[in-house]
Amino acid sequence: MGVIKNKKWFFIFLLPGLLFYILSVFYPIEESIRLSFMEWNGIGDKTFAGLQNYVTMFHDPTFYKSFLNNLIYLLIVVVMQLGIGLVFAVLLTFMKKHVTFVKTLYYVPCIITTVAIAQLFRSMYATEPMGLINQFFQAIGMEGMVTSWLANIHTALMAVSVPEGWRFTGMYMVIFYAALI
């Protein structure tokens, strides 16, 4: 097999993927930016609003609260994925047997659908019937920790961050393991 010498064919092979990428990524971004300067209810006519939407957004305290919540979510997910992934990758380098089995076991959450993971964690966080986490706290005598994890304003952000962090830990473990060996 030789390298494609004619650059025209090189670009012809790239064109379908490039067009798909432009239409599915760049066009929505451009449209979102353009619509951010419009006053529009989603049905009627669009009118140009200039920077007024941004002025309104930066004066809204809800924007800052949601921005902070997104940063906390990002911090939890990134620390879990990269931190735990790196620790497991280092531990895998010391293993002599069953390395492939362990890598597969930790990688499985990456290929499970989001709905299945959501159902798994919803049942773990449940209060009626009591979920696994609440049963654990009750069994070790910490009844004060039993709560409705997804409905409690103090625990909901952590409760939705943990499944996402757990889900892709195995992917980063495999990447770090490949780099370490």
CSV table of N, CA and C in Angstrom, one decimal:
chain,number,residue,atom,x,y,z
A,1,MET,N,0.8,-1.2,0.0
A,1,MET,CA,0.0,0.0,0.0
A,1,MET,C,0.9,1.2,0.0
A,2,GLY,N,0.6,2.1,-0.9
A,2,GLY,CA,1.4,3.3,-1.0
A,2,GLY,C,0.6,4.5,-0.4
A,3,VAL,N,1.4,5.5,-0.2
A,3,VAL,CA,0.8,6.8,0.3
A,3,VAL,C,0.1,7.5,-0.9
A,4,ILE,N,-1.0,8.1,-0.6
A,4,ILE,CA,-1.7,8.8,-1.6
A,4,ILE,C,-0.9,10.0,-2.1
A,5,LYS,N,-0.5,9.9,-3.4
A,5,LYS,CA,0.4,11.0,-3.9
A,5,LYS,C,-0.4,12.2,-4.4
A,6,ASN,N,-1.5,11.9,-4.9
A,6,ASN,CA,-2.3,13.0,-5.4
A,6,ASN,C,-3.1,13.6,-4.3
A,7,LYS,N,-2.8,14.9,-3.9
A,7,LYS,CA,-3.5,15.6,-2.8
A,7,LYS,C,-5.0,15.7,-3.0
A,8,LYS,N,-5.4,15.8,-4.3
A,8,LYS,CA,-6.8,15.9,-4.5
A,8,LYS,C,-7.6,14.7,-3.9
A,9,TRP,N,-7.1,13.5,-4.1
A,9,TRP,CA,-7.8,12.4,-3.5
A,9,TRP,C,-7.8,12.4,-2.0
A,10,PHE,N,-6.7,12.9,-1.4
A,10,PHE,CA,-6.6,13.0,0.0
A,10,PHE,C,-7.7,13.9,0.5
A,11,PHE,N,-8.0,15.0,-0.1
A,11,PHE,CA,-9.1,15.9,0.3
A,11,PHE,C,-10.5,15.3,0.0
A,12,ILE,N,-10.6,14.6,-1.0
A,12,ILE,CA,-11.9,14.0,-1.4
A,12,ILE,C,-12.2,12.9,-0.3
A,13,PHE,N,-11.3,12.2,0.2
A,13,PHE,CA,-11.5,11.2,1.3
A,13,PHE,C,-11.9,11.9,2.6
A,14,LEU,N,-11.3,13.1,2.8
A,14,LEU,CA,-11.6,13.8,4.0
A,14,LEU,C,-12.9,14.6,4.0
A,15,LEU,N,-13.4,14.9,2.8
A,15,LEU,CA,-14.5,15.8,2.7
A,15,LEU,C,-15.8,15.3,3.4
A,16,PRO,N,-16.2,14.0,3.3
A,16,PRO,CA,-17.4,13.6,4.0
A,16,PRO,C,-17.4,13.8,5.5
A,17,GLY,N,-16.3,13.4,6.1
A,17,GLY,CA,-16.1,13.5,7.6
A,17,GLY,C,-16.0,15.0,8.0
A,18,LEU,N,-15.3,15.8,7.2
A,18,LEU,CA,-15.2,17.2,7.5
A,18,LEU,C,-16.6,17.9,7.4
A,19,LEU,N,-17.3,17.6,6.3
A,19,LEU,CA,-18.7,18.2,6.2
A,19,LEU,C,-19.6,17.8,7.3
A,20,PHE,N,-19.6,16.5,7.7
A,20,PHE,CA,-20.4,16.1,8.9
A,20,PHE,C,-20.0,16.8,10.1
A,21,TYR,N,-18.7,17.0,10.3
A,21,TYR,CA,-18.2,17.7,11.5
A,21,TYR,C,-18.6,19.1,11.5
A,22,ILE,N,-18.5,19.8,10.4
A,22,ILE,CA,-18.9,21.2,10.3
A,22,ILE,C,-20.4,21.3,10.6
A,23,LEU,N,-21.2,20.5,10.0
A,23,LEU,CA,-22.7,20.6,10.1
A,23,LEU,C,-23.1,20.2,11.5
A,24,SER,N,-22.4,19.2,12.2
A,24,SER,CA,-22.9,18.8,13.5
A,24,SER,C,-22.3,19.5,14.6
A,25,VAL,N,-21.1,20.2,14.4
A,25,VAL,CA,-20.5,20.9,15.5
A,25,VAL,C,-20.4,22.4,15.3
A,26,PHE,N,-19.8,22.8,14.2
A,26,PHE,CA,-19.6,24.3,14.0
A,26,PHE,C,-20.9,25.0,13.7
A,27,TYR,N,-21.8,24.5,12.9
A,27,TYR,CA,-23.1,25.2,12.6
A,27,TYR,C,-23.9,25.4,13.9
A,28,PRO,N,-24.1,24.4,14.7
A,28,PRO,CA,-24.9,24.7,16.0
A,28,PRO,C,-24.2,25.7,16.9
A,29,ILE,N,-22.9,25.7,16.9
A,29,ILE,CA,-22.2,26.7,17.7
A,29,ILE,C,-22.4,28.1,17.1
A,30,GLU,N,-22.3,28.3,15.8
A,30,GLU,CA,-22.5,29.5,15.2
A,30,GLU,C,-23.9,30.0,15.3
A,31,GLU,N,-24.9,29.1,15.2
A,31,GLU,CA,-26.3,29.4,15.4
A,31,GLU,C,-26.6,29.9,16.8
A,32,SER,N,-26.0,29.2,17.8
A,32,SER,CA,-26.2,29.6,19.2
A,32,SER,C,-25.7,31.0,19.4
A,33,ILE,N,-24.5,31.3,18.9
A,33,ILE,CA,-23.9,32.6,19.1
A,33,ILE,C,-24.8,33.7,18.4
A,34,ARG,N,-25.2,33.4,17.2
A,34,ARG,CA,-26.1,34.4,16.5
A,34,ARG,C,-27.4,34.6,17.2
A,35,LEU,N,-28.0,33.5,17.7
A,35,LEU,CA,-29.3,33.6,18.4
A,35,LEU,C,-29.1,34.3,19.8
A,36,SER,N,-27.9,34.3,20.3
A,36,SER,CA,-27.7,35.0,21.6
A,36,SER,C,-27.8,36.5,21.5
A,37,PHE,N,-27.8,37.0,20.3
A,37,PHE,CA,-27.9,38.5,20.1
A,37,PHE,C,-29.4,38.9,19.7
A,38,MET,N,-30.3,37.9,19.8
A,38,MET,CA,-31.6,38.1,19.3
A,38,MET,C,-32.6,38.1,20.5
A,39,GLU,N,-33.7,38.8,20.4
A,39,GLU,CA,-34.8,38.6,21.3
A,39,GLU,C,-35.9,37.8,20.6
A,40,TRP,N,-36.1,36.6,21.1
A,40,TRP,CA,-36.9,35.6,20.4
A,40,TRP,C,-37.6,34.7,21.4
A,41,ASN,N,-38.8,34.4,21.3
A,41,ASN,CA,-39.5,33.4,22.2
A,41,ASN,C,-39.5,32.0,21.6
A,42,GLY,N,-38.9,31.8,20.5
A,42,GLY,CA,-38.9,30.5,19.9
A,42,GLY,C,-39.9,30.2,18.8
A,43,ILE,N,-40.9,31.1,18.7
A,43,ILE,CA,-42.0,30.9,17.7
A,43,ILE,C,-42.1,32.1,16.8
A,44,GLY,N,-42.2,33.3,17.3
A,44,GLY,CA,-42.4,34.5,16.5
A,44,GLY,C,-41.2,35.0,15.8
A,45,ASP,N,-41.2,36.2,15.4
A,45,ASP,CA,-40.1,36.9,14.7
A,45,ASP,C,-39.0,37.2,15.6
A,46,LYS,N,-37.8,37.1,15.1
A,46,LYS,CA,-36.6,37.4,15.8
A,46,LYS,C,-36.3,38.9,15.7
A,47,THR,N,-35.9,39.6,16.8
A,47,THR,CA,-35.5,41.0,16.7
A,47,THR,C,-34.1,41.1,17.3
A,48,PHE,N,-33.3,41.9,16.7
A,48,PHE,CA,-31.9,42.1,17.2
A,48,PHE,C,-31.9,42.8,18.5
A,49,ALA,N,-31.3,42.2,19.5
A,49,ALA,CA,-31.2,42.8,20.9
A,49,ALA,C,-29.9,43.3,21.2
A,50,GLY,N,-28.9,43.1,20.4
A,50,GLY,CA,-27.5,43.6,20.7
A,50,GLY,C,-27.0,42.8,21.9
A,51,LEU,N,-26.3,43.5,22.8
A,51,LEU,CA,-25.7,42.9,24.0
A,51,LEU,C,-26.6,42.8,25.2
A,52,GLN,N,-27.9,43.2,25.0
A,52,GLN,CA,-28.8,43.3,26.1
A,52,GLN,C,-29.0,41.9,26.8
A,53,ASN,N,-29.0,40.8,26.0
A,53,ASN,CA,-29.1,39.5,26.6
A,53,ASN,C,-28.0,39.2,27.6
A,54,TYR,N,-26.8,39.6,27.2
A,54,TYR,CA,-25.6,39.4,28.0
A,54,TYR,C,-25.6,40.3,29.2
A,55,VAL,N,-26.0,41.5,29.1
A,55,VAL,CA,-26.2,42.4,30.2
A,55,VAL,C,-27.1,41.8,31.2
A,56,THR,N,-28.3,41.4,30.8
A,56,THR,CA,-29.3,40.7,31.6
A,56,THR,C,-28.7,39.5,32.3
A,57,MET,N,-28.0,38.7,31.6
A,57,MET,CA,-27.4,37.5,32.1
A,57,MET,C,-26.4,37.8,33.2
A,58,PHE,N,-25.5,38.7,33.0
A,58,PHE,CA,-24.5,39.0,34.0
A,58,PHE,C,-25.0,39.8,35.2
A,59,HIS,N,-26.3,40.3,35.2
A,59,HIS,CA,-26.9,40.9,36.3
A,59,HIS,C,-27.8,39.9,37.1
A,60,ASP,N,-27.9,38.7,36.6
A,60,ASP,CA,-28.8,37.7,37.2
A,60,ASP,C,-28.0,36.8,38.2
A,61,PRO,N,-28.4,36.8,39.4
A,61,PRO,CA,-27.7,36.0,40.4
A,61,PRO,C,-27.8,34.5,40.1
A,62,THR,N,-28.9,34.1,39.5
A,62,THR,CA,-29.0,32.7,39.1
A,62,THR,C,-27.9,32.2,38.2
A,63,PHE,N,-27.5,33.1,37.3
A,63,PHE,CA,-26.4,32.8,36.4
A,63,PHE,C,-25.1,32.4,37.1
A,64,TYR,N,-24.8,33.2,38.1
A,64,TYR,CA,-23.6,33.0,38.9
A,64,TYR,C,-23.7,31.7,39.7
A,65,LYS,N,-24.9,31.4,40.3
A,65,LYS,CA,-25.1,30.2,41.0
A,65,LYS,C,-25.0,29.0,40.1
A,66,SER,N,-25.5,29.0,38.9
A,66,SER,CA,-25.5,27.9,38.0
A,66,SER,C,-24.0,27.7,37.5
A,67,PHE,N,-23.3,28.9,37.3
A,67,PHE,CA,-21.9,28.8,36.8
A,67,PHE,C,-21.1,28.1,37.9
A,68,LEU,N,-21.3,28.5,39.2
A,68,LEU,CA,-20.6,27.9,40.3
A,68,LEU,C,-20.9,26.4,40.4
A,69,ASN,N,-22.2,26.0,40.2
A,69,ASN,CA,-22.5,24.6,40.3
A,69,ASN,C,-21.9,23.8,39.1
A,70,ASN,N,-21.8,24.4,38.0
A,70,ASN,CA,-21.1,23.8,36.9
A,70,ASN,C,-19.6,23.6,37.1
A,71,LEU,N,-19.0,24.6,37.8
A,71,LEU,CA,-17.5,24.4,38.1
A,71,LEU,C,-17.3,23.3,39.2
A,72,ILE,N,-18.2,23.2,40.2
A,72,ILE,CA,-18.2,22.2,41.2
A,72,ILE,C,-18.3,20.8,40.5
A,73,TYR,N,-19.3,20.7,39.6
A,73,TYR,CA,-19.6,19.5,38.9
A,73,TYR,C,-18.3,19.1,38.1
A,74,LEU,N,-17.8,20.0,37.4
A,74,LEU,CA,-16.6,19.8,36.6
A,74,LEU,C,-15.4,19.3,37.5
A,75,LEU,N,-15.2,19.9,38.6
A,75,LEU,CA,-14.1,19.6,39.5
A,75,LEU,C,-14.3,18.2,40.0
A,76,ILE,N,-15.5,17.8,40.5
A,76,ILE,CA,-15.8,16.5,41.0
A,76,ILE,C,-15.5,15.4,39.9
A,77,VAL,N,-16.1,15.7,38.7
A,77,VAL,CA,-16.0,14.7,37.6
A,77,VAL,C,-14.5,14.5,37.2
A,78,VAL,N,-13.8,15.6,37.0
A,78,VAL,CA,-12.4,15.5,36.5
A,78,VAL,C,-11.5,14.9,37.5
A,79,VAL,N,-11.7,15.3,38.8
A,79,VAL,CA,-10.8,14.7,39.9
A,79,VAL,C,-11.1,13.2,40.0
A,80,MET,N,-12.3,12.8,39.9
A,80,MET,CA,-12.7,11.4,40.0
A,80,MET,C,-12.1,10.6,38.8
A,81,GLN,N,-12.3,11.1,37.6
A,81,GLN,CA,-11.9,10.4,36.4
A,81,GLN,C,-10.4,10.3,36.3
A,82,LEU,N,-9.7,11.4,36.4
A,82,LEU,CA,-8.3,11.4,36.3
A,82,LEU,C,-7.6,10.9,37.5
A,83,GLY,N,-8.0,11.2,38.7
A,83,GLY,CA,-7.4,10.8,39.9
A,83,GLY,C,-7.5,9.3,40.1
A,84,ILE,N,-8.7,8.8,40.1
A,84,ILE,CA,-9.0,7.4,40.3
A,84,ILE,C,-8.4,6.6,39.2
A,85,GLY,N,-8.6,7.1,38.0
A,85,GLY,CA,-8.0,6.4,36.8
A,85,GLY,C,-6.5,6.2,36.9
A,86,LEU,N,-5.8,7.3,37.3
A,86,LEU,CA,-4.3,7.2,37.5
A,86,LEU,C,-4.0,6.2,38.6
A,87,VAL,N,-4.7,6.3,39.7
A,87,VAL,CA,-4.3,5.3,40.8
A,87,VAL,C,-4.5,3.9,40.4
A,88,PHE,N,-5.6,3.6,39.7
A,88,PHE,CA,-5.9,2.2,39.2
A,88,PHE,C,-4.8,1.8,38.2
A,89,ALA,N,-4.4,2.7,37.3
A,89,ALA,CA,-3.4,2.4,36.3
A,89,ALA,C,-2.1,2.1,36.9
A,90,VAL,N,-1.7,2.8,37.9
A,90,VAL,CA,-0.5,2.5,38.6
A,90,VAL,C,-0.6,1.2,39.3
A,91,LEU,N,-1.7,0.9,40.0
A,91,LEU,CA,-1.9,-0.4,40.6
A,91,LEU,C,-1.9,-1.5,39.6
A,92,LEU,N,-2.4,-1.3,38.4
A,92,LEU,CA,-2.4,-2.3,37.4
A,92,LEU,C,-0.9,-2.7,36.9
A,93,THR,N,-0.1,-1.7,37.0
A,93,THR,CA,1.3,-2.0,36.6
A,93,THR,C,2.0,-2.9,37.5
A,94,PHE,N,1.5,-3.0,38.7
A,94,PHE,CA,2.1,-4.0,39.7
A,94,PHE,C,1.5,-5.4,39.6
A,95,MET,N,0.3,-5.5,38.9
A,95,MET,CA,-0.3,-6.8,38.8
A,95,MET,C,0.4,-7.7,37.9
A,96,LYS,N,0.4,-9.0,38.2
A,96,LYS,CA,1.1,-9.9,37.3
A,96,LYS,C,0.0,-10.8,36.6
A,97,LYS,N,-1.1,-11.1,37.2
A,97,LYS,CA,-2.1,-11.9,36.6
A,97,LYS,C,-3.4,-11.2,36.5
A,98,HIS,N,-4.2,-11.6,35.5
A,98,HIS,CA,-5.6,-11.1,35.3
A,98,HIS,C,-5.6,-9.6,35.0
A,99,VAL,N,-4.6,-9.0,34.4
A,99,VAL,CA,-4.6,-7.6,34.0
A,99,VAL,C,-5.7,-7.3,33.0
A,100,THR,N,-5.8,-8.1,32.0
A,100,THR,CA,-6.8,-7.9,31.0
A,100,THR,C,-8.2,-7.9,31.6
A,101,PHE,N,-8.5,-8.9,32.5
A,101,PHE,CA,-9.8,-9.0,33.1
A,101,PHE,C,-10.1,-7.8,33.9
A,102,VAL,N,-9.1,-7.3,34.7
A,102,VAL,CA,-9.4,-6.1,35.5
A,102,VAL,C,-9.6,-4.8,34.6
A,103,LYS,N,-8.8,-4.7,33.6
A,103,LYS,CA,-9.0,-3.6,32.7
A,103,LYS,C,-10.4,-3.6,32.1
A,104,THR,N,-10.8,-4.8,31.6
A,104,THR,CA,-12.1,-4.9,31.1
A,104,THR,C,-13.2,-4.6,32.1
A,105,LEU,N,-13.1,-5.1,33.3
A,105,LEU,CA,-14.0,-4.9,34.4
A,105,LEU,C,-14.2,-3.4,34.6
A,106,TYR,N,-13.1,-2.6,34.7
A,106,TYR,CA,-13.2,-1.2,35.0
A,106,TYR,C,-13.6,-0.4,33.7
A,107,TYR,N,-13.5,-1.0,32.5
A,107,TYR,CA,-13.8,-0.3,31.3
A,107,TYR,C,-15.3,-0.4,31.0
A,108,VAL,N,-16.0,-1.5,31.5
A,108,VAL,CA,-17.4,-1.8,31.2
A,108,VAL,C,-18.3,-0.6,31.4
A,109,PRO,N,-18.2,0.2,32.5
A,109,PRO,CA,-19.1,1.4,32.6
A,109,PRO,C,-19.1,2.3,31.4
A,110,CYS,N,-17.9,2.4,30.7
A,110,CYS,CA,-17.8,3.3,29.6
A,110,CYS,C,-18.8,2.9,28.4
A,111,ILE,N,-19.0,1.6,28.4
A,111,ILE,CA,-19.8,1.1,27.2
A,111,ILE,C,-21.3,0.9,27.6
A,112,ILE,N,-21.6,1.0,28.9
A,112,ILE,CA,-23.0,0.9,29.3
A,112,ILE,C,-23.7,2.2,29.0
A,113,THR,N,-25.0,2.1,28.6
A,113,THR,CA,-25.7,3.3,28.3
A,113,THR,C,-26.0,4.2,29.5
A,114,THR,N,-26.1,5.4,29.2
A,114,THR,CA,-26.4,6.4,30.3
A,114,THR,C,-27.6,6.1,31.1
A,115,VAL,N,-28.7,5.6,30.4
A,115,VAL,CA,-29.9,5.3,31.1
A,115,VAL,C,-29.7,4.2,32.1
A,116,ALA,N,-28.9,3.2,31.7
A,116,ALA,CA,-28.7,2.1,32.6
A,116,ALA,C,-27.9,2.5,33.9
A,117,ILE,N,-27.0,3.4,33.7
A,117,ILE,CA,-26.2,3.9,34.8
A,117,ILE,C,-27.1,4.8,35.7
A,118,ALA,N,-27.9,5.6,35.0
A,118,ALA,CA,-28.8,6.5,35.8
A,118,ALA,C,-29.8,5.6,36.7
A,119,GLN,N,-30.3,4.5,36.1
A,119,GLN,CA,-31.2,3.6,36.9
A,119,GLN,C,-30.4,2.9,38.0
A,120,LEU,N,-29.2,2.6,37.8
A,120,LEU,CA,-28.4,1.9,38.8
A,120,LEU,C,-28.2,2.9,40.0
A,121,PHE,N,-27.7,4.1,39.7
A,121,PHE,CA,-27.5,5.0,40.8
A,121,PHE,C,-28.8,5.5,41.4
A,122,ARG,N,-29.8,5.6,40.7
A,122,ARG,CA,-31.1,6.0,41.2
A,122,ARG,C,-31.6,5.0,42.3
A,123,SER,N,-31.4,3.7,42.0
A,123,SER,CA,-31.8,2.7,42.9
A,123,SER,C,-30.8,2.7,44.1
A,124,MET,N,-29.6,3.0,43.9
A,124,MET,CA,-28.6,3.1,45.0
A,124,MET,C,-28.9,4.3,46.0
A,125,TYR,N,-29.4,5.4,45.4
A,125,TYR,CA,-29.7,6.6,46.2
A,125,TYR,C,-31.1,6.5,46.8
A,126,ALA,N,-32.0,5.6,46.4
A,126,ALA,CA,-33.4,5.6,46.7
A,126,ALA,C,-33.6,5.6,48.2
A,127,THR,N,-34.8,6.1,48.6
A,127,THR,CA,-35.3,6.1,50.0
A,127,THR,C,-36.4,5.1,50.2
A,128,GLU,N,-37.2,4.9,49.2
A,128,GLU,CA,-38.4,4.0,49.3
A,128,GLU,C,-38.4,3.1,48.0
A,129,PRO,N,-38.1,1.9,48.0
A,129,PRO,CA,-37.5,1.1,49.1
A,129,PRO,C,-36.1,1.6,49.3
A,130,MET,N,-35.5,1.4,50.5
A,130,MET,CA,-34.2,2.0,50.9
A,130,MET,C,-33.1,1.5,49.9
A,131,GLY,N,-32.4,2.4,49.4
A,131,GLY,CA,-31.3,2.0,48.5
A,131,GLY,C,-30.1,1.6,49.2
A,132,LEU,N,-29.1,1.1,48.4
A,132,LEU,CA,-27.9,0.5,49.0
A,132,LEU,C,-27.1,1.5,49.9
A,133,ILE,N,-27.0,2.7,49.5
A,133,ILE,CA,-26.2,3.7,50.3
A,133,ILE,C,-26.9,3.9,51.6
A,134,ASN,N,-28.2,4.2,51.6
A,134,ASN,CA,-28.9,4.4,52.9
A,134,ASN,C,-28.9,3.1,53.7
A,135,GLN,N,-29.0,1.9,53.1
A,135,GLN,CA,-28.9,0.7,53.9
A,135,GLN,C,-27.5,0.6,54.6
A,136,PHE,N,-26.5,1.0,53.9
A,136,PHE,CA,-25.1,0.9,54.4
A,136,PHE,C,-25.0,1.8,55.6
A,137,PHE,N,-25.5,3.0,55.5
A,137,PHE,CA,-25.4,4.0,56.6
A,137,PHE,C,-26.2,3.5,57.8
A,138,GLN,N,-27.4,2.9,57.5
A,138,GLN,CA,-28.2,2.3,58.6
A,138,GLN,C,-27.5,1.1,59.3
A,139,ALA,N,-26.9,0.3,58.5
A,139,ALA,CA,-26.2,-0.9,59.0
A,139,ALA,C,-25.1,-0.6,59.9
A,140,ILE,N,-24.4,0.5,59.7
A,140,ILE,CA,-23.2,0.9,60.5
A,140,ILE,C,-23.6,1.9,61.6
A,141,GLY,N,-24.9,2.1,61.8
A,141,GLY,CA,-25.4,2.9,62.9
A,141,GLY,C,-25.3,4.4,62.6
A,142,MET,N,-25.3,4.8,61.4
A,142,MET,CA,-25.2,6.3,61.0
A,142,MET,C,-26.6,6.7,60.4
A,143,GLU,N,-27.7,6.5,61.2
A,143,GLU,CA,-29.0,6.8,60.7
A,143,GLU,C,-29.1,8.3,60.3
A,144,GLY,N,-28.3,9.1,60.9
A,144,GLY,CA,-28.4,10.6,60.6
A,144,GLY,C,-27.9,10.9,59.1
A,145,MET,N,-27.2,10.0,58.5
A,145,MET,CA,-26.7,10.2,57.1
A,145,MET,C,-27.7,9.7,56.1
A,146,VAL,N,-28.7,9.0,56.5
A,146,VAL,CA,-29.8,8.5,55.6
A,146,VAL,C,-30.6,9.7,55.1
A,147,THR,N,-30.6,9.8,53.8
A,147,THR,CA,-31.3,11.0,53.2
A,147,THR,C,-31.8,10.6,51.8
A,148,SER,N,-32.6,11.5,51.3
A,148,SER,CA,-33.0,11.4,49.9
A,148,SER,C,-31.9,12.1,49.1
A,149,TRP,N,-31.0,11.4,48.6
A,149,TRP,CA,-29.8,12.0,48.0
A,149,TRP,C,-30.1,12.9,46.8
A,150,LEU,N,-31.0,12.5,46.0
A,150,LEU,CA,-31.3,13.3,44.8
A,150,LEU,C,-32.3,14.5,45.0
A,151,ALA,N,-33.0,14.4,46.1
A,151,ALA,CA,-34.0,15.5,46.4
A,151,ALA,C,-33.4,16.5,47.4
A,152,ASN,N,-32.4,16.1,48.1
A,152,ASN,CA,-31.8,17.0,49.1
A,152,ASN,C,-30.9,18.0,48.4
A,153,ILE,N,-31.1,19.3,48.7
A,153,ILE,CA,-30.4,20.4,48.0
A,153,ILE,C,-28.9,20.4,48.3
A,154,HIS,N,-28.5,19.8,49.5
A,154,HIS,CA,-27.1,19.8,49.8
A,154,HIS,C,-26.4,18.6,49.2
A,155,THR,N,-27.1,17.6,48.8
A,155,THR,CA,-26.4,16.4,48.3
A,155,THR,C,-26.6,16.1,46.8
A,156,ALA,N,-27.6,16.8,46.2
A,156,ALA,CA,-28.0,16.5,44.8
A,156,ALA,C,-26.8,16.7,43.8
A,157,LEU,N,-26.1,17.8,44.0
A,157,LEU,CA,-25.0,18.0,43.0
A,157,LEU,C,-23.9,16.9,43.1
A,158,MET,N,-23.6,16.5,44.3
A,158,MET,CA,-22.6,15.4,44.4
A,158,MET,C,-23.2,14.1,43.9
A,159,ALA,N,-24.5,13.9,44.1
A,159,ALA,CA,-25.2,12.7,43.7
A,159,ALA,C,-25.2,12.5,42.2
A,160,VAL,N,-25.3,13.6,41.5
A,160,VAL,CA,-25.3,13.5,40.0
A,160,VAL,C,-23.9,13.6,39.4
A,161,SER,N,-23.0,14.1,40.2
A,161,SER,CA,-21.6,14.1,39.7
A,161,SER,C,-20.9,12.8,39.8
A,162,VAL,N,-21.1,12.1,40.9
A,162,VAL,CA,-20.4,10.8,41.1
A,162,VAL,C,-20.7,9.8,40.0
A,163,PRO,N,-21.9,9.5,39.5
A,163,PRO,CA,-22.0,8.6,38.4
A,163,PRO,C,-21.3,8.9,37.2
A,164,GLU,N,-21.2,10.2,36.8
A,164,GLU,CA,-20.5,10.6,35.6
A,164,GLU,C,-19.0,10.4,35.8
A,165,GLY,N,-18.5,10.7,37.0
A,165,GLY,CA,-17.1,10.5,37.3
A,165,GLY,C,-16.7,9.0,37.3
A,166,TRP,N,-17.6,8.2,37.9
A,166,TRP,CA,-17.4,6.8,37.9
A,166,TRP,C,-17.4,6.2,36.5
A,167,ARG,N,-18.3,6.7,35.7
A,167,ARG,CA,-18.5,6.1,34.4
A,167,ARG,C,-17.2,6.0,33.5
A,168,PHE,N,-16.5,7.1,33.5
A,168,PHE,CA,-15.3,7.2,32.6
A,168,PHE,C,-14.0,7.0,33.3
A,169,THR,N,-14.0,6.6,34.5
A,169,THR,CA,-12.8,6.3,35.2
A,169,THR,C,-12.0,5.2,34.5
A,170,GLY,N,-12.7,4.2,34.1
A,170,GLY,CA,-12.0,3.1,33.4
A,170,GLY,C,-11.3,3.5,32.1
A,171,MET,N,-11.9,4.4,31.4
A,171,MET,CA,-11.3,4.9,30.1
A,171,MET,C,-10.0,5.6,30.4
A,172,TYR,N,-10.0,6.4,31.4
A,172,TYR,CA,-8.7,7.1,31.7
A,172,TYR,C,-7.7,6.1,32.4
A,173,MET,N,-8.2,5.1,33.1
A,173,MET,CA,-7.3,4.1,33.6
A,173,MET,C,-6.6,3.4,32.4
A,174,VAL,N,-7.3,3.0,31.4
A,174,VAL,CA,-6.7,2.4,30.3
A,174,VAL,C,-5.7,3.3,29.6
A,175,ILE,N,-6.0,4.5,29.4
A,175,ILE,CA,-5.1,5.5,28.8
A,175,ILE,C,-3.9,5.7,29.6
A,176,PHE,N,-4.0,5.9,30.9
A,176,PHE,CA,-2.8,6.0,31.8
A,176,PHE,C,-2.0,4.7,31.8
A,177,TYR,N,-2.7,3.6,31.9
A,177,TYR,CA,-2.0,2.3,31.9
A,177,TYR,C,-1.1,2.1,30.6
A,178,ALA,N,-1.7,2.5,29.5
A,178,ALA,CA,-1.0,2.4,28.2
A,178,ALA,C,0.2,3.3,28.2
A,179,ALA,N,0.1,4.5,28.8
A,179,ALA,CA,1.2,5.4,28.9
A,179,ALA,C,2.3,4.9,29.9
A,180,LEU,N,1.9,4.3,30.9
A,180,LEU,CA,2.8,3.8,32.0
A,180,LEU,C,3.6,2.6,31.5
A,181,ILE,N,3.0,1.7,30.7
A,181,ILE,CA,3.7,0.5,30.3
A,181,ILE,C,4.5,0.8,29.0
